[in-house]
Short mmCIF file of C-alpha atoms in Angstrom, two decimals:
data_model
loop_
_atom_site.label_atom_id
_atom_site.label_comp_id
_atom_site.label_asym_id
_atom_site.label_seq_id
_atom_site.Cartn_x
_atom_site.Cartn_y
_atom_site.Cartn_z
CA UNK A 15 37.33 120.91 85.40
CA UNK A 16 33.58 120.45 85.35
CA UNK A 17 32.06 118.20 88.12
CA UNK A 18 31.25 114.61 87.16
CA UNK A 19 27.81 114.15 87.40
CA UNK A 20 26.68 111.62 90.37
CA UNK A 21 24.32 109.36 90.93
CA UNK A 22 23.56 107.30 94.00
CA UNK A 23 21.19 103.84 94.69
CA UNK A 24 19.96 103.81 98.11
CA UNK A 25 21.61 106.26 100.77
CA UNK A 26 18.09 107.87 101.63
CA UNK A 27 17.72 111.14 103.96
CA UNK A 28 17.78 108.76 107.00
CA UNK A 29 20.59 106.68 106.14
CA UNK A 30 24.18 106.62 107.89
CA UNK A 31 26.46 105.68 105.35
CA UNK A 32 24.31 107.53 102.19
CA UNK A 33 24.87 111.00 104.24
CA UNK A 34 29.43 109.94 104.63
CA UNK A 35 29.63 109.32 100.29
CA UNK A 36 27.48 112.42 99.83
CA UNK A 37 29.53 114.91 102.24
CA UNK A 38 32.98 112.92 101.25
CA UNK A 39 32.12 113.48 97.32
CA UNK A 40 31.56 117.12 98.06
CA UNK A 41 34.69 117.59 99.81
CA UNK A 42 37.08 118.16 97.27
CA UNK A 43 34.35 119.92 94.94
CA UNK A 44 35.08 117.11 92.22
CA UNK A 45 31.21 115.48 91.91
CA UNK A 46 27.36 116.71 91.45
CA UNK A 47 24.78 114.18 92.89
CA UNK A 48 21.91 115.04 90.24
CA UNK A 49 19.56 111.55 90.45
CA UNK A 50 18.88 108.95 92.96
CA UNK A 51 17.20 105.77 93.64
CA UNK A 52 17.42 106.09 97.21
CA UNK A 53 15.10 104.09 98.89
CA UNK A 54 12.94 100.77 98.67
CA UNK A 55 9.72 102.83 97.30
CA UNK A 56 9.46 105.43 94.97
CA UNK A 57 7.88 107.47 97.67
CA UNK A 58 10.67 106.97 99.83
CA UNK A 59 13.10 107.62 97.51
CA UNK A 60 10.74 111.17 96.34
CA UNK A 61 10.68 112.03 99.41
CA UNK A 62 14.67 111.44 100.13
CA UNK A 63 15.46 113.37 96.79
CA UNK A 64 13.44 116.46 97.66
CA UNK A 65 15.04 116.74 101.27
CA UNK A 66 18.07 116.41 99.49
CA UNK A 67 17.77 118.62 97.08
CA UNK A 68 18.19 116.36 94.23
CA UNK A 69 16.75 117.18 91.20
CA UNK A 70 15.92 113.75 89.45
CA UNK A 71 14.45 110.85 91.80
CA UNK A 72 13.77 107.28 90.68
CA UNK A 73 12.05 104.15 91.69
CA UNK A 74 14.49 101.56 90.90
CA UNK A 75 17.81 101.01 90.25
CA UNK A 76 16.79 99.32 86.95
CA UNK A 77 14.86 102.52 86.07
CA UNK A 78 17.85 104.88 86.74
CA UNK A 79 20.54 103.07 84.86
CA UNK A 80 17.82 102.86 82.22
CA UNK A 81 16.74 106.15 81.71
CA UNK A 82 20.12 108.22 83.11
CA UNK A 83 22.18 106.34 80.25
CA UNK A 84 19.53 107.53 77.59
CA UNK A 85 20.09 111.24 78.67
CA UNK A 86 22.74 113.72 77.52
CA UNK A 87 23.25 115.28 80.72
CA UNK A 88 23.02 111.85 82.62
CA UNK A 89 24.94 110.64 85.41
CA UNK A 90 28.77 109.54 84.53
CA UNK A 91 29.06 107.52 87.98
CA UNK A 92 26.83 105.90 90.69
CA UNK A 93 27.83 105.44 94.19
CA UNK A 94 25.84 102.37 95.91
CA UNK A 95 25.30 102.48 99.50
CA UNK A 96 22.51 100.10 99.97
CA UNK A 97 22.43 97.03 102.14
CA UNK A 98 25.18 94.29 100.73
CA UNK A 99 22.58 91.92 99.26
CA UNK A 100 21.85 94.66 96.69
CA UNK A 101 25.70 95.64 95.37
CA UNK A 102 26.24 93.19 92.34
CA UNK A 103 22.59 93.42 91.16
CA UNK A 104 22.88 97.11 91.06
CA UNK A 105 26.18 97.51 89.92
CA UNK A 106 25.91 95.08 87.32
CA UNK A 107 23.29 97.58 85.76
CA UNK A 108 25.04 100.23 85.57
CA UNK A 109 28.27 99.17 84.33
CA UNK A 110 26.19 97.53 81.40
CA UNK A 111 25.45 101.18 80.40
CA UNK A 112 28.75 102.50 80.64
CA UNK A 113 28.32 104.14 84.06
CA UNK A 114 31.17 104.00 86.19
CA UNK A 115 30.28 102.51 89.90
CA UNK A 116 31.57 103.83 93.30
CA UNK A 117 30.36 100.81 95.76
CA UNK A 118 30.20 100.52 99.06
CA UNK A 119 31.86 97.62 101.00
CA UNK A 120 31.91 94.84 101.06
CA UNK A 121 31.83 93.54 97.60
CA UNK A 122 28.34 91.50 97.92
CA UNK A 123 26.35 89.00 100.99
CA UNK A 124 27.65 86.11 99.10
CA UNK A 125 30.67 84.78 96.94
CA UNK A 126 28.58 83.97 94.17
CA UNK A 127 27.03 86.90 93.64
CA UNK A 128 30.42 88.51 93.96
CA UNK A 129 32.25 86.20 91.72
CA UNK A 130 29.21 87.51 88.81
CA UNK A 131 30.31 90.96 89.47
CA UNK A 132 33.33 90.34 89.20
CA UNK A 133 32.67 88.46 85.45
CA UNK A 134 30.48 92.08 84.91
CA UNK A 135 33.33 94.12 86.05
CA UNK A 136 35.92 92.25 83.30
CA UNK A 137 33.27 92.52 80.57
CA UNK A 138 32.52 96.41 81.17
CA UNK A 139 34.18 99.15 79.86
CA UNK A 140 32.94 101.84 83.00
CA UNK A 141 35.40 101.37 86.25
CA UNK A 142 34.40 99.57 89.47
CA UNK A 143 36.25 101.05 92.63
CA UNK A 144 35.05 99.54 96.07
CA UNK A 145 35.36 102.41 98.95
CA UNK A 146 37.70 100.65 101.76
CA UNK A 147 38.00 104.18 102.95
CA UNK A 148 40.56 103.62 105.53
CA UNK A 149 43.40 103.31 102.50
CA UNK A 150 42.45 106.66 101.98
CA UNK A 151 44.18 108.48 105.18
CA UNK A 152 47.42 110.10 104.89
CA UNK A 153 49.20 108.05 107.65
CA UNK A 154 47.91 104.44 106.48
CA UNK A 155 49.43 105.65 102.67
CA UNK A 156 52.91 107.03 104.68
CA UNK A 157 53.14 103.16 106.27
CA UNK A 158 52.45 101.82 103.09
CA UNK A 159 55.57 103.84 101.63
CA UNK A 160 57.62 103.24 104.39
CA UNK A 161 56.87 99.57 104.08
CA UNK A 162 57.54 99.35 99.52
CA UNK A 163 60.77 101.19 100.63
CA UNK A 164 61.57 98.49 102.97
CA UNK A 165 61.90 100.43 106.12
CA UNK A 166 60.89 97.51 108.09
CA UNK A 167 63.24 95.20 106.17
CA UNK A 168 61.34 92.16 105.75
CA UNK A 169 58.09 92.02 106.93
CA UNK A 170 57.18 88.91 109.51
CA UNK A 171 54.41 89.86 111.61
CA UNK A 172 51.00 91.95 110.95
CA UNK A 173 48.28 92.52 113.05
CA UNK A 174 44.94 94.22 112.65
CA UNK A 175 42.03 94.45 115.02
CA UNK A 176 38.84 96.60 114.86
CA UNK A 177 36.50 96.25 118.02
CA UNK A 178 33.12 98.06 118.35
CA UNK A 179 30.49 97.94 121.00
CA UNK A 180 27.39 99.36 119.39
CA UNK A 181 25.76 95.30 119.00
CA UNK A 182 26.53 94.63 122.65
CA UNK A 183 23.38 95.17 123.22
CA UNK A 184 20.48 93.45 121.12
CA UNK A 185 20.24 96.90 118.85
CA UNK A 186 18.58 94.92 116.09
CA UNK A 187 15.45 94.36 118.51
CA UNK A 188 15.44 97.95 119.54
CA UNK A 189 14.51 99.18 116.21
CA UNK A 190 18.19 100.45 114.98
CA UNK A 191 17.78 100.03 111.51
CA UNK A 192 21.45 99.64 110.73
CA UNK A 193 21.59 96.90 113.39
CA UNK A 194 18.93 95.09 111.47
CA UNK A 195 20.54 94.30 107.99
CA UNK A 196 23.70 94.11 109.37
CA UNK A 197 22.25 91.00 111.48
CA UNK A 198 20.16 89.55 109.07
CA UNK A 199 21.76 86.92 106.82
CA UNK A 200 19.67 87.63 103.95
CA UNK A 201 20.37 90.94 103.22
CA UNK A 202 24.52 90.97 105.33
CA UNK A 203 25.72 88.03 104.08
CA UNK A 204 27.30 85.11 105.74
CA UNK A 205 29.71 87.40 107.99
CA UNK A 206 28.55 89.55 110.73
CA UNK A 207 31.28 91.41 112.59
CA UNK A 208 34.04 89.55 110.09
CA UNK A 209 31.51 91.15 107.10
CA UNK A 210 30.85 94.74 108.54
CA UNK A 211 34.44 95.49 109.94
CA UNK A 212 36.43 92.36 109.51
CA UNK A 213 36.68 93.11 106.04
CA UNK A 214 38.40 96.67 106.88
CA UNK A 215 41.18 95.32 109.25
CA UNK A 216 42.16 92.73 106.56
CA UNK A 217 42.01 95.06 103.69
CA UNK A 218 44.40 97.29 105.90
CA UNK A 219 47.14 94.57 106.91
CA UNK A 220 46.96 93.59 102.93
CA UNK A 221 47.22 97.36 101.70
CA UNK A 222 49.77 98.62 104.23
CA UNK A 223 52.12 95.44 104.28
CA UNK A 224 51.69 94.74 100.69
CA UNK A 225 50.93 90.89 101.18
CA UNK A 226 48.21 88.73 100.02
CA UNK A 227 46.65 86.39 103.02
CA UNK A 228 46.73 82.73 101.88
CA UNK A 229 45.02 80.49 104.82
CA UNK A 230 43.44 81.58 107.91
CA UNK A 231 41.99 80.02 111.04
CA UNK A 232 39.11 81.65 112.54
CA UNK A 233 36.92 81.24 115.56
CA UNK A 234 33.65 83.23 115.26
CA UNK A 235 30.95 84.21 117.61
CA UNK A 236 27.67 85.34 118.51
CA UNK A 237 27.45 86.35 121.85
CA UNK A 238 24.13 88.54 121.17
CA UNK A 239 20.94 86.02 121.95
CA UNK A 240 19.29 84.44 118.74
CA UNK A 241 21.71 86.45 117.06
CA UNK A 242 22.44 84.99 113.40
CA UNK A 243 25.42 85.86 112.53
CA UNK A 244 28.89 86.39 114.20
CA UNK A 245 29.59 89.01 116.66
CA UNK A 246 33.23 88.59 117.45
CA UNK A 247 35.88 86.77 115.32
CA UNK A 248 39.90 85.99 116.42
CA UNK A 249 41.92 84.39 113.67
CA UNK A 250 45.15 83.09 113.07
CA UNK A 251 46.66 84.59 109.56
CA UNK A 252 49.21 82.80 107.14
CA UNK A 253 50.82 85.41 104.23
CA UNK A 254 52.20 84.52 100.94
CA UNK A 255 56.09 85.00 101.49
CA UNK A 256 55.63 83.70 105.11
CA UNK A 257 54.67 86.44 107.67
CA UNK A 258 51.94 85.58 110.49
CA UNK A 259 49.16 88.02 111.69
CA UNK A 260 46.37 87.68 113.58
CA UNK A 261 43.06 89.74 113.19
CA UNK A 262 40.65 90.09 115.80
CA UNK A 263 37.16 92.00 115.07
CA UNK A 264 34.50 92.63 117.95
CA UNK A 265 31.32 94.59 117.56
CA UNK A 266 30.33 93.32 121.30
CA UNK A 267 33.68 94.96 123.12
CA UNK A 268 32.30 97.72 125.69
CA UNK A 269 34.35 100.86 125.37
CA UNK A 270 35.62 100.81 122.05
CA UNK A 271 33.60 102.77 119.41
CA UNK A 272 35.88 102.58 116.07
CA UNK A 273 38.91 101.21 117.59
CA UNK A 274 40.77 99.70 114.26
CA UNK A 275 44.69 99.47 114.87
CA UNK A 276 47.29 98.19 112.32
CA UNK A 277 50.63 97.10 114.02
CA UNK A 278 52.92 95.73 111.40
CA UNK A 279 56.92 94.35 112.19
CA UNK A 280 59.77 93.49 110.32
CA UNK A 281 63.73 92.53 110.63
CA UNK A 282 64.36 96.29 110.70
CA UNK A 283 61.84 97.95 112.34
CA UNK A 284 57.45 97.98 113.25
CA UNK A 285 54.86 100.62 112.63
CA UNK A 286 51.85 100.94 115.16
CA UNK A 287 49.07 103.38 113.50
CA UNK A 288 45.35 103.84 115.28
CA UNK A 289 41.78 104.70 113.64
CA UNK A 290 41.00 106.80 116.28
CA UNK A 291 44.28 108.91 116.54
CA UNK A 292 44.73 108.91 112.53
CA UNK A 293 46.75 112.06 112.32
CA UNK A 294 49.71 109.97 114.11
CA UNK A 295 52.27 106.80 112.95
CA UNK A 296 54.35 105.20 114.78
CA UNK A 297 57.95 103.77 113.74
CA UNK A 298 60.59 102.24 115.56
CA UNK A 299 63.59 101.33 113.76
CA UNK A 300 65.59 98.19 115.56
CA UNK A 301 67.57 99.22 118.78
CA UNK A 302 66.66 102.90 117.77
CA UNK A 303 64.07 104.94 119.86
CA UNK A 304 60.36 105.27 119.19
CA UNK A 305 59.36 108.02 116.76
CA UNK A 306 56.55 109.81 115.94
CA UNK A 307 55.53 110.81 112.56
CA UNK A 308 52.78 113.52 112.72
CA UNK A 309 50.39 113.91 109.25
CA UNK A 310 52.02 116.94 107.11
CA UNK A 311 55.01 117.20 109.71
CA UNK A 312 58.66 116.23 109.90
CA UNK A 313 59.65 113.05 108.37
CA UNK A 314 56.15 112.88 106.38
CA UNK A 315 56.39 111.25 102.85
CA UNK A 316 54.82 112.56 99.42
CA UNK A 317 52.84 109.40 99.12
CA UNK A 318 51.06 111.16 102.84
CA UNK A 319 51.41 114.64 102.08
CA UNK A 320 49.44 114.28 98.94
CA UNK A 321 46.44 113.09 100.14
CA UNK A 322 46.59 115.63 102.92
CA UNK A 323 44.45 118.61 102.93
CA UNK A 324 45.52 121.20 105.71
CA UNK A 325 48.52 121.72 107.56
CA UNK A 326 49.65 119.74 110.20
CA UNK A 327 48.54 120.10 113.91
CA UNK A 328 44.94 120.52 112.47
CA UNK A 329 43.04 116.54 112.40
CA UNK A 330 42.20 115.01 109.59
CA UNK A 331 40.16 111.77 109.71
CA UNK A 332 37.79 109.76 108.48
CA UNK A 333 35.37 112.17 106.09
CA UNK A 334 38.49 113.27 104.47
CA UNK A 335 39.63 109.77 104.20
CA UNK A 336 36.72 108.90 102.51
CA UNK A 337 36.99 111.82 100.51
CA UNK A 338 40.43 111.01 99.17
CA UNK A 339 38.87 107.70 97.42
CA UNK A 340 36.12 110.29 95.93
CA UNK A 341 38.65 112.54 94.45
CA UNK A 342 40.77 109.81 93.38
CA UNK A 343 38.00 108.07 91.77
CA UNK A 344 37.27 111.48 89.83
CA UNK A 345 40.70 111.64 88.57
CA UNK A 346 40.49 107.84 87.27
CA UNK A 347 36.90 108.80 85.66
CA UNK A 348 38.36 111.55 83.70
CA UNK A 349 41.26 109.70 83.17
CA UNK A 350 39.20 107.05 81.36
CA UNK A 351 37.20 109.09 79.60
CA UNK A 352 40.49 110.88 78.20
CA UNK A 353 41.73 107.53 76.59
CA UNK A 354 43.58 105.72 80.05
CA UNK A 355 43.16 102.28 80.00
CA UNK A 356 41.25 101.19 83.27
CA UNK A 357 44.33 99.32 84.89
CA UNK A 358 46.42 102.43 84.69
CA UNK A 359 43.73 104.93 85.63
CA UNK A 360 42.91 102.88 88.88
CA UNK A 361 46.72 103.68 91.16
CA UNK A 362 45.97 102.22 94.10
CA UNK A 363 42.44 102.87 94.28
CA UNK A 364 40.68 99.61 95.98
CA UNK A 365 38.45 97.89 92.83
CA UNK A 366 37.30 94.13 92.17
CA UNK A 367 40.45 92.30 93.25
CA UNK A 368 40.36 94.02 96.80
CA UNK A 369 36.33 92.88 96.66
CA UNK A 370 37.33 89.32 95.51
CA UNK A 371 39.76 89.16 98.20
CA UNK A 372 37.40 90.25 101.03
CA UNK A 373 34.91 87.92 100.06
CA UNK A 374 37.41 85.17 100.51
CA UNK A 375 38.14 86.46 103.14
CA UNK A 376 34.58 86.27 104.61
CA UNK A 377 34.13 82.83 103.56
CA UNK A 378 37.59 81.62 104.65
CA UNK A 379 36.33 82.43 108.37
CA UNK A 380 33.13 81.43 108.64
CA UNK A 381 34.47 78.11 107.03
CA UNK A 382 37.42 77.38 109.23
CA UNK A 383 35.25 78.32 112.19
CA UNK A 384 32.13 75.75 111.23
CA UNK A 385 35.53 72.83 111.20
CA UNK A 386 36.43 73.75 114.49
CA UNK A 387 39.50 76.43 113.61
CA UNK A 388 40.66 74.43 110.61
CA UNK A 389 43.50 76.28 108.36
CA UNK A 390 41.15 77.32 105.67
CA UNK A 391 42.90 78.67 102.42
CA UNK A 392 41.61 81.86 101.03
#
């Protein structure tokens, strides 16, 4: 099957998250990134292309979606990895021309903005899929199984943590570029840690367990000095149907680099799964012994083994997660374009709804924690 021809806004030859989508939509051989605006300048973005080896570079977003929808041979997606103040206005452009978008997360800086897209998104006949990458590794999509199939019986308690310690430090005044948008309200949004990594340990507790969070209290912090927004967030969690949870996110906890952890109960049984150990999955059935469920081993389901690339014993982890939401967003694109209706093509492929929901979820918490903790509904 030919490669579907890519296209990416922002992401330049210095940029973190622009080099992960490139190398995770090359993994499975499924895309061709052939034009980019990848950079605030047109010299920038020259520049970027030619280190990159792409072949057609723009100035603007407006310019690509412009000009690669009037080609023949122009780009079918667009993946958008810029700062978060930039997502709807960009992907509102090219789903106007029929170009499906691949967007980073989360959805936008601010609920407004998002709650346009998401108008844009209804309207447009291209596909929007948001890349909450961590769905995307064979052990989170085993728990998620285990959980539909009611393993754990019924489900009462979820939590969800991801702690960093790469802000502990004032990065944002040592010239770290990533530290500086992600700290700046204007171009971040009006969640810091809850924003940047909040957003991925709710997204897991809803994807895994299968629940929808309805009210939240948060307490949010910023423990960096004349730092804007939060640096460290503990909340309380209320779920439709009645479980509890608590989230914690940290990017100001020394000794933890990527630390995300998903530990999920019910009347039958809990699951315990870590970021940083992604091959493995805990289960422990009531008054049964602990066991361990290894990627691709004994006791691993199809809904894992799918999405798994190499045999077990060998790691799989985060590139390849990524990659998994690359491949499946190539099999939705062709699925489209062979006559699927969007809703069927998607499977379980994070779009608008898990944007919506994260934006909530970012203005749920910095709501309940301006009133003092108040339950704040999502």
């Amino acid at each position: 099957m030919a490669r579907i021809r890519l296209g990416m806004v922002g992401g330049g030859n210095d940029a973190f998250i622009g080099g992960v989508h490139r190398i995770a939509s090359r993994i499975d051989d499924r895309f061709d990134l052939v034009a980019g605006a990848l950079s605030s300048t047109p010299e920038k973005s020259a520049a970027s292309a030619e280190a990159l080896g792409i072949p057609r570079s723009y100035g603007s977003f407006e310019e690509m979606a412009e000009a690669e929808a009037a080609r023949e041979d122009g780009i079918e997606a667009v993946s958008i990895v810029t700062p978060n103040h930039v997502h709807a206005a960009a992907a509102k452009a090219f789903l106007a021309k029929g170009i499906h978008v691949i967007c980073d997360k989360p959805l936008t800086s601010t609920l407004e903005d998002a709650e346009a897209l998401a108008a844009s998104v209804a309207e447009a006949d291209a596909l929007f899929i948001l890349t909450h990458n961590y769905t995307g590794y064979p052990m989170i999509r085993q728990a998620r199984a285990m959980v539909a199939a009611g393993d754990l019986g019924e489900i009462r308690i979820v939590q969800a943590e991801y702690p960093q310690d790469w802000l502990t430090a004032p990065a944002e005044k040592e010239g770290v570029k990533q530290a500086e948008w992600r700290t700046d309200p204007a171009r971040s949004g009006a969640g810091g840690s809850v924003g940047d990594i909040g957003t991925h340990a709710h997204n897991l507790a809803c994807f895994v367990s299968g629940l929808e969070v309805e009210s939240l209290a948060a307490d949010l912090q910023c423990w960096g000095a004349g730092r804007k927004l939060d640096d460290n967030a503990h909340m309380m969690l209320r779920f439709a149907g009645g479980a509890r949870g608590m989230l914690w996110s940290s990017q100001v906890a020394p000794g933890n680099e990527n630390a995300l952890k998903l530990r999920i109960y019910g009347d039958k049984g809990g699951l315990e799964w870590s970021q940083e150990d992604p091959n493995y999955l805990w289960f422990t059935p009531l008054e049964e012994p602990k066991r361990l469920i290894t990627r691709n081993g004994a006791g691993a389901s199809e809904a894992s083994q799918s999405v798994s690339r190499i045999p077990g014993g060998h790691p799989e982890g985060y590139l390849e997660g990524f990659a998994t939401i690359y491949n499946e967003a190539a099999d939705a694109i062709r699925a489209v374009q062979g006559g699927a209706s969007r809703e069927s093509s998607m499977g379980v492929l994070p779009g608008i709804t898990a944007g919506m929901a994260g934006m909530r979820f970012i203005n749920a918490c910095v709501t309940s924690s301006a009133n003092d903790a108040a339950w704040t509904k999502l």
